[in-house]
XYZ file of C-alpha atoms in Angstrom:
394
model
C 42.942 90.166 180.106
C 42.068 89.745 176.383
C 45.338 90.388 174.516
C 43.898 89.818 171.002
C 41.803 92.553 169.421
C 38.205 91.581 168.763
C 38.520 92.520 165.069
C 40.920 89.584 164.477
C 40.110 87.256 167.353
C 38.065 84.871 165.133
C 40.455 84.831 162.200
C 41.630 81.276 161.501
C 45.194 80.406 160.639
C 45.501 80.733 156.874
C 44.882 77.478 154.958
C 48.258 77.884 153.221
C 50.065 77.608 156.551
C 48.482 74.227 157.280
C 48.989 72.704 153.885
C 52.477 74.016 153.236
C 53.544 72.493 156.550
C 51.763 69.231 155.742
C 53.395 69.111 152.270
C 56.809 69.654 153.793
C 56.233 66.984 156.477
C 55.262 64.345 153.899
C 57.622 65.537 151.186
C 54.644 65.978 148.887
C 54.739 67.712 145.484
C 53.258 71.061 146.372
C 50.564 72.117 143.940
C 48.894 74.070 146.757
C 50.224 77.581 147.307
C 50.264 79.649 144.144
C 53.810 80.746 143.661
C 56.147 79.600 140.888
C 58.989 77.225 141.693
C 61.058 78.992 139.038
C 62.427 82.504 138.632
C 61.383 85.170 136.173
C 63.498 86.662 133.345
C 67.223 86.784 133.885
C 67.440 90.374 132.531
C 64.999 91.527 135.221
C 67.003 89.862 138.008
C 70.077 91.654 136.589
C 68.159 94.944 136.628
C 67.584 94.479 140.364
C 71.313 93.760 140.892
C 72.231 96.873 138.921
C 69.950 98.963 141.063
C 71.507 97.625 144.259
C 75.027 98.226 142.966
C 73.963 101.632 141.647
C 73.046 102.852 145.121
C 69.241 102.525 145.039
C 69.259 101.295 148.646
C 67.590 103.938 150.798
C 63.941 104.688 151.362
C 62.064 105.142 148.102
C 59.492 107.919 147.686
C 56.475 106.706 149.650
C 54.037 106.748 146.750
C 56.489 104.907 144.530
C 59.633 105.444 142.471
C 59.067 107.746 139.511
C 60.549 105.188 137.109
C 58.017 102.503 138.166
C 55.011 104.820 138.223
C 55.859 105.898 134.680
C 56.218 102.335 133.591
C 52.826 101.431 135.087
C 51.242 104.320 133.142
C 52.978 103.272 129.924
C 51.831 99.694 130.447
C 48.210 100.806 130.939
C 48.255 102.765 127.681
C 50.065 100.055 125.747
C 47.762 97.188 126.657
C 44.448 98.842 127.417
C 44.484 102.318 125.819
C 44.072 103.701 129.351
C 45.630 107.108 129.970
C 47.088 107.376 133.485
C 48.898 110.258 135.105
C 51.865 108.607 136.793
C 52.267 111.544 139.213
C 48.786 111.493 140.694
C 47.080 108.306 139.607
C 49.506 105.532 140.632
C 50.544 104.369 144.128
C 53.145 101.669 144.549
C 52.582 99.163 147.387
C 54.170 96.153 149.000
C 52.491 93.719 146.652
C 48.837 93.668 145.554
C 47.849 92.314 148.962
C 48.949 95.537 150.636
C 47.205 97.586 147.960
C 43.951 95.679 148.747
C 44.400 96.362 152.439
C 45.147 100.044 151.834
C 42.154 100.481 149.542
C 39.814 98.849 152.043
C 41.121 100.780 155.074
C 41.151 103.971 153.002
C 37.563 103.690 151.788
C 35.444 101.627 154.188
C 33.860 103.042 157.327
C 32.201 100.813 159.968
C 28.917 99.549 158.616
C 29.812 100.039 154.947
C 29.188 97.073 152.716
C 31.526 95.496 150.219
C 30.333 93.054 147.536
C 32.616 90.037 147.056
C 32.373 87.196 144.576
C 32.651 83.791 146.181
C 35.067 81.905 146.294
C 37.434 84.805 147.027
C 41.097 85.426 147.718
C 41.289 85.005 151.448
C 42.520 88.521 152.386
C 39.421 90.219 150.883
C 37.000 89.471 153.673
C 39.698 89.823 156.362
C 40.383 93.364 155.144
C 36.695 94.271 155.148
C 36.262 92.870 158.656
C 39.296 94.770 160.009
C 37.860 98.000 158.547
C 34.541 97.341 160.283
C 32.768 96.717 157.016
C 30.222 94.093 156.093
C 30.913 91.629 153.249
C 28.033 90.712 151.029
C 28.517 87.613 148.831
C 27.713 86.683 145.279
C 28.253 83.039 144.371
C 30.273 81.944 141.344
C 28.857 78.642 140.160
C 30.744 75.991 138.172
C 29.851 75.119 134.587
C 26.609 73.150 134.108
C 24.219 72.088 131.364
C 23.306 75.739 130.678
C 26.668 77.413 131.232
C 30.006 76.572 129.633
C 31.991 78.650 132.155
C 31.880 79.702 135.795
C 28.919 82.083 136.103
C 26.937 84.232 138.478
C 23.228 85.009 138.689
C 22.716 88.657 137.582
C 19.690 89.013 139.838
C 21.646 87.752 142.804
C 24.333 90.327 142.167
C 21.808 93.140 141.742
C 20.198 92.236 145.070
C 23.472 92.794 146.928
C 23.617 96.510 146.046
C 22.155 98.642 148.822
C 22.378 102.181 150.092
C 25.317 101.047 152.290
C 27.413 99.549 149.446
C 30.820 101.261 149.287
C 32.443 99.137 146.542
C 32.325 95.865 144.669
C 35.564 93.837 144.648
C 36.156 92.099 141.344
C 39.004 89.655 140.718
C 39.569 88.935 136.990
C 41.172 86.646 135.915
C 39.809 85.013 139.040
C 41.555 83.099 141.802
C 40.678 80.279 142.438
C 38.209 79.456 139.636
C 40.170 80.780 136.640
C 37.119 82.688 135.403
C 37.817 85.641 133.136
C 34.846 88.044 133.270
C 33.836 88.914 129.731
C 32.869 92.328 128.421
C 29.132 91.721 128.806
C 29.558 90.766 132.423
C 31.764 93.805 133.083
C 29.226 96.093 131.420
C 26.520 94.603 133.693
C 28.688 95.208 136.752
C 29.475 98.736 135.523
C 25.783 99.529 135.002
C 25.075 98.542 138.623
C 27.955 100.611 139.988
C 26.825 103.696 138.031
C 23.124 103.195 138.978
C 23.928 102.933 142.702
C 26.901 105.303 142.720
C 29.254 102.611 143.907
C 33.044 102.284 143.532
C 34.808 99.221 142.098
C 38.094 97.678 143.153
C 39.507 95.468 140.343
C 42.174 92.980 141.353
C 43.839 92.176 138.039
C 47.112 90.509 139.117
C 46.633 87.682 136.576
C 45.993 90.140 133.728
C 48.585 88.583 131.394
C 47.618 84.954 132.075
C 44.637 84.236 129.943
C 43.882 81.469 127.460
C 42.199 82.063 124.093
C 39.449 82.698 123.310
C 39.213 84.408 126.735
C 40.562 87.937 126.800
C 41.202 90.196 129.780
C 39.273 93.423 129.659
C 40.157 96.122 132.221
C 37.078 97.189 134.151
C 38.313 100.794 134.334
C 38.065 101.034 130.536
C 34.336 100.283 130.478
C 32.385 103.546 129.864
C 31.578 105.327 133.098
C 34.068 103.343 135.188
C 37.339 105.278 134.862
C 36.408 107.717 137.636
C 35.038 105.068 140.026
C 37.510 102.209 139.643
C 40.738 101.412 141.508
C 42.770 98.865 139.522
C 45.281 96.717 141.368
C 48.031 94.641 139.916
C 51.587 93.556 140.625
C 54.808 92.207 139.226
C 54.533 88.889 141.069
C 52.313 86.890 138.698
C 53.258 88.408 135.333
C 57.008 88.137 135.945
C 57.274 85.277 138.500
C 58.860 87.352 141.238
C 56.228 86.918 143.935
C 58.822 87.381 146.718
C 59.670 90.886 145.581
C 56.267 92.142 146.669
C 55.891 95.014 144.206
C 52.292 96.031 143.519
C 50.410 99.136 142.596
C 47.000 100.779 142.525
C 45.682 102.918 139.673
C 42.835 105.382 140.174
C 41.773 108.997 140.151
C 43.797 111.395 142.350
C 41.052 111.340 144.951
C 41.007 107.547 145.109
C 44.793 107.272 145.083
C 44.859 109.747 147.989
C 42.793 107.325 150.039
C 45.236 104.536 149.218
C 48.304 106.691 150.020
C 46.918 107.893 153.340
C 46.856 104.265 154.496
C 49.985 103.117 152.705
C 52.194 105.784 154.412
C 51.441 104.253 157.804
C 51.536 100.544 156.757
C 54.887 100.092 154.891
C 55.648 103.735 153.927
C 57.707 102.649 150.918
C 58.547 99.618 148.798
C 62.084 98.226 148.206
C 63.765 100.532 145.685
C 65.809 98.054 143.687
C 62.821 95.856 143.040
C 60.771 98.847 141.860
C 63.455 99.716 139.309
C 63.573 96.120 138.070
C 59.807 95.759 137.724
C 59.779 99.008 135.775
C 62.023 97.314 133.227
C 59.817 94.205 133.292
C 56.710 96.203 132.418
C 58.568 97.431 129.312
C 59.465 93.946 128.072
C 58.467 93.368 124.407
C 55.099 91.929 123.433
C 56.733 88.568 122.716
C 57.409 88.070 126.453
C 53.744 88.433 127.414
C 52.575 86.221 124.487
C 55.056 83.482 125.461
C 54.002 83.764 129.124
C 50.374 82.946 128.318
C 51.383 80.174 125.896
C 53.645 78.608 128.479
C 50.952 78.595 131.129
C 48.437 77.209 128.684
C 50.701 74.178 128.175
C 51.044 73.751 131.943
C 47.277 74.065 132.344
C 46.600 71.431 129.714
C 49.113 69.061 131.337
C 47.509 69.418 134.736
C 43.956 69.125 133.361
C 44.883 65.956 131.474
C 46.460 64.282 134.481
C 43.623 65.205 136.869
C 41.104 63.877 134.357
C 43.062 60.670 133.886
C 42.825 59.846 137.650
C 39.126 60.764 137.851
C 39.243 64.146 139.591
C 36.998 65.911 137.005
C 38.946 69.173 136.438
C 37.312 72.424 135.272
C 39.708 73.999 132.773
C 40.278 77.649 133.634
C 40.166 80.540 131.187
C 42.907 82.410 133.086
C 45.171 82.615 136.134
C 47.125 79.490 137.139
C 44.799 77.289 139.136
C 42.554 74.394 138.282
C 39.502 73.581 140.350
C 38.687 69.873 140.271
C 35.425 68.245 141.295
C 35.914 65.603 144.020
C 32.363 65.083 145.357
C 32.055 61.660 143.721
C 35.057 60.284 145.644
C 33.318 59.767 148.964
C 35.253 62.113 151.216
C 33.259 64.108 153.810
C 34.651 67.422 152.593
C 37.496 69.085 150.726
C 39.779 69.415 153.796
C 39.712 65.677 154.356
C 40.397 64.986 150.703
C 43.297 67.422 150.512
C 44.831 66.054 153.718
C 44.552 62.561 152.340
C 46.012 63.634 148.973
C 48.994 65.307 150.666
C 49.619 62.655 153.304
C 48.965 59.428 151.403
C 49.366 60.290 147.738
C 52.161 62.843 148.012
C 50.511 65.736 146.098
C 49.381 68.871 147.960
C 46.289 70.832 146.941
C 44.228 73.474 148.662
C 40.685 72.954 150.020
C 38.628 75.837 148.590
C 36.072 76.085 151.388
C 38.692 78.373 152.940
C 37.619 80.871 150.256
C 33.892 80.863 151.137
C 31.974 82.400 154.004
C 31.297 79.884 156.724
C 27.595 79.549 155.898
C 28.372 79.034 152.168
C 31.094 76.417 152.500
C 28.908 73.658 151.145
C 29.520 75.169 147.712
C 33.241 74.483 147.911
C 33.293 71.220 149.844
C 33.181 69.153 146.618
C 36.175 70.922 145.026
C 39.976 71.071 145.322
C 42.315 73.662 143.951
C 45.555 72.763 142.191
C 48.254 75.254 141.084
C 50.143 74.807 137.817
C 52.626 77.680 138.172
C 55.353 75.063 138.479
C 58.239 73.669 136.427
C 57.281 70.885 134.029
C 59.409 68.498 136.122
C 57.230 69.387 139.162
C 53.999 68.741 137.295
C 55.314 65.458 135.865
C 56.382 64.331 139.335
C 52.879 65.045 140.597
C 51.477 63.168 137.593
C 53.615 60.151 138.407
C 52.379 60.060 142.010
C 48.774 60.531 141.080
C 48.846 57.852 138.411
C 50.682 55.330 140.585
C 48.690 55.852 143.744
C 45.397 57.657 143.295
C 44.220 55.885 140.161
C 44.787 52.563 141.896
C 42.408 53.451 144.724
């Protein structure tokens, strides 16, 4: 008897499971998994409490509470000038991860191809595989003598579009590299989608965490992309409530219908009190979002400085809250061995990014390590102390 379905039989245990357990075992400062070790705004926590006490405790409407869908539409107009019908063009999901799963299951038939930039958030390829689709990869390369930022080869991207392509999956700001795709790159991607009549799925969960001069541009606002883009975001990253798992998808009524047809049989509905609270969060004043980016810039700079001091050659990100550091010069056989050593012997946990590459492309990530800076300053300073005392002495 083979109790495990073939579609998931070869899935490895997520890299976060291994390194979170290893960090706990060795009492390491955990700069691995990307969740804040602090809570979001007090007034938003109180909004959730008010909703619980006010009786918002039964099943929510499957497609999302009206109050949140309206807030998502207002947010889209406020920040991007994007007009969204909250009744037919927004679906609320159990975090962005569920939205990505729903989109993939709702759009991909066996044999369809999905273009993914590498390295990628680990659920992307798992979703495509479960849907019977075929991932096609485009490599993001680190800065070099000719490129100041992470970059891709336009010809390589163009070659991945075929008659079988269903959609391209774009994450900007990007996890784990911190790349923010600029307007020229988005226009290039849009031109290919239009030429080949392909959809786009834009994972924009880090939309409010960018560092000047980088600026987040919503792919759906590029001419010709409104009708062929599903935009995904959530309250986890912008408001530091990752455990609430409130996400959403924005798209045309037809595209949202595909999301909803899957969503209704996955989680059916999202926790009502958290939806009401995130609705209030989306309406916070501009000053909140400005301070969020400024705060993360300070944390980024602190992490970059301390990694550079101990010789880890960090690549400063333009957005999101991760730093990729080059480790190839340190003599370790690969990134897993380095990150195990760092966690076990130095007391600081990081994530080996080869977990975010296809197996035959892992050489491109084996000389890197990913560090998260969505942590309290005390946490970052504790990691700095350990790195300076132990790693720099090696």
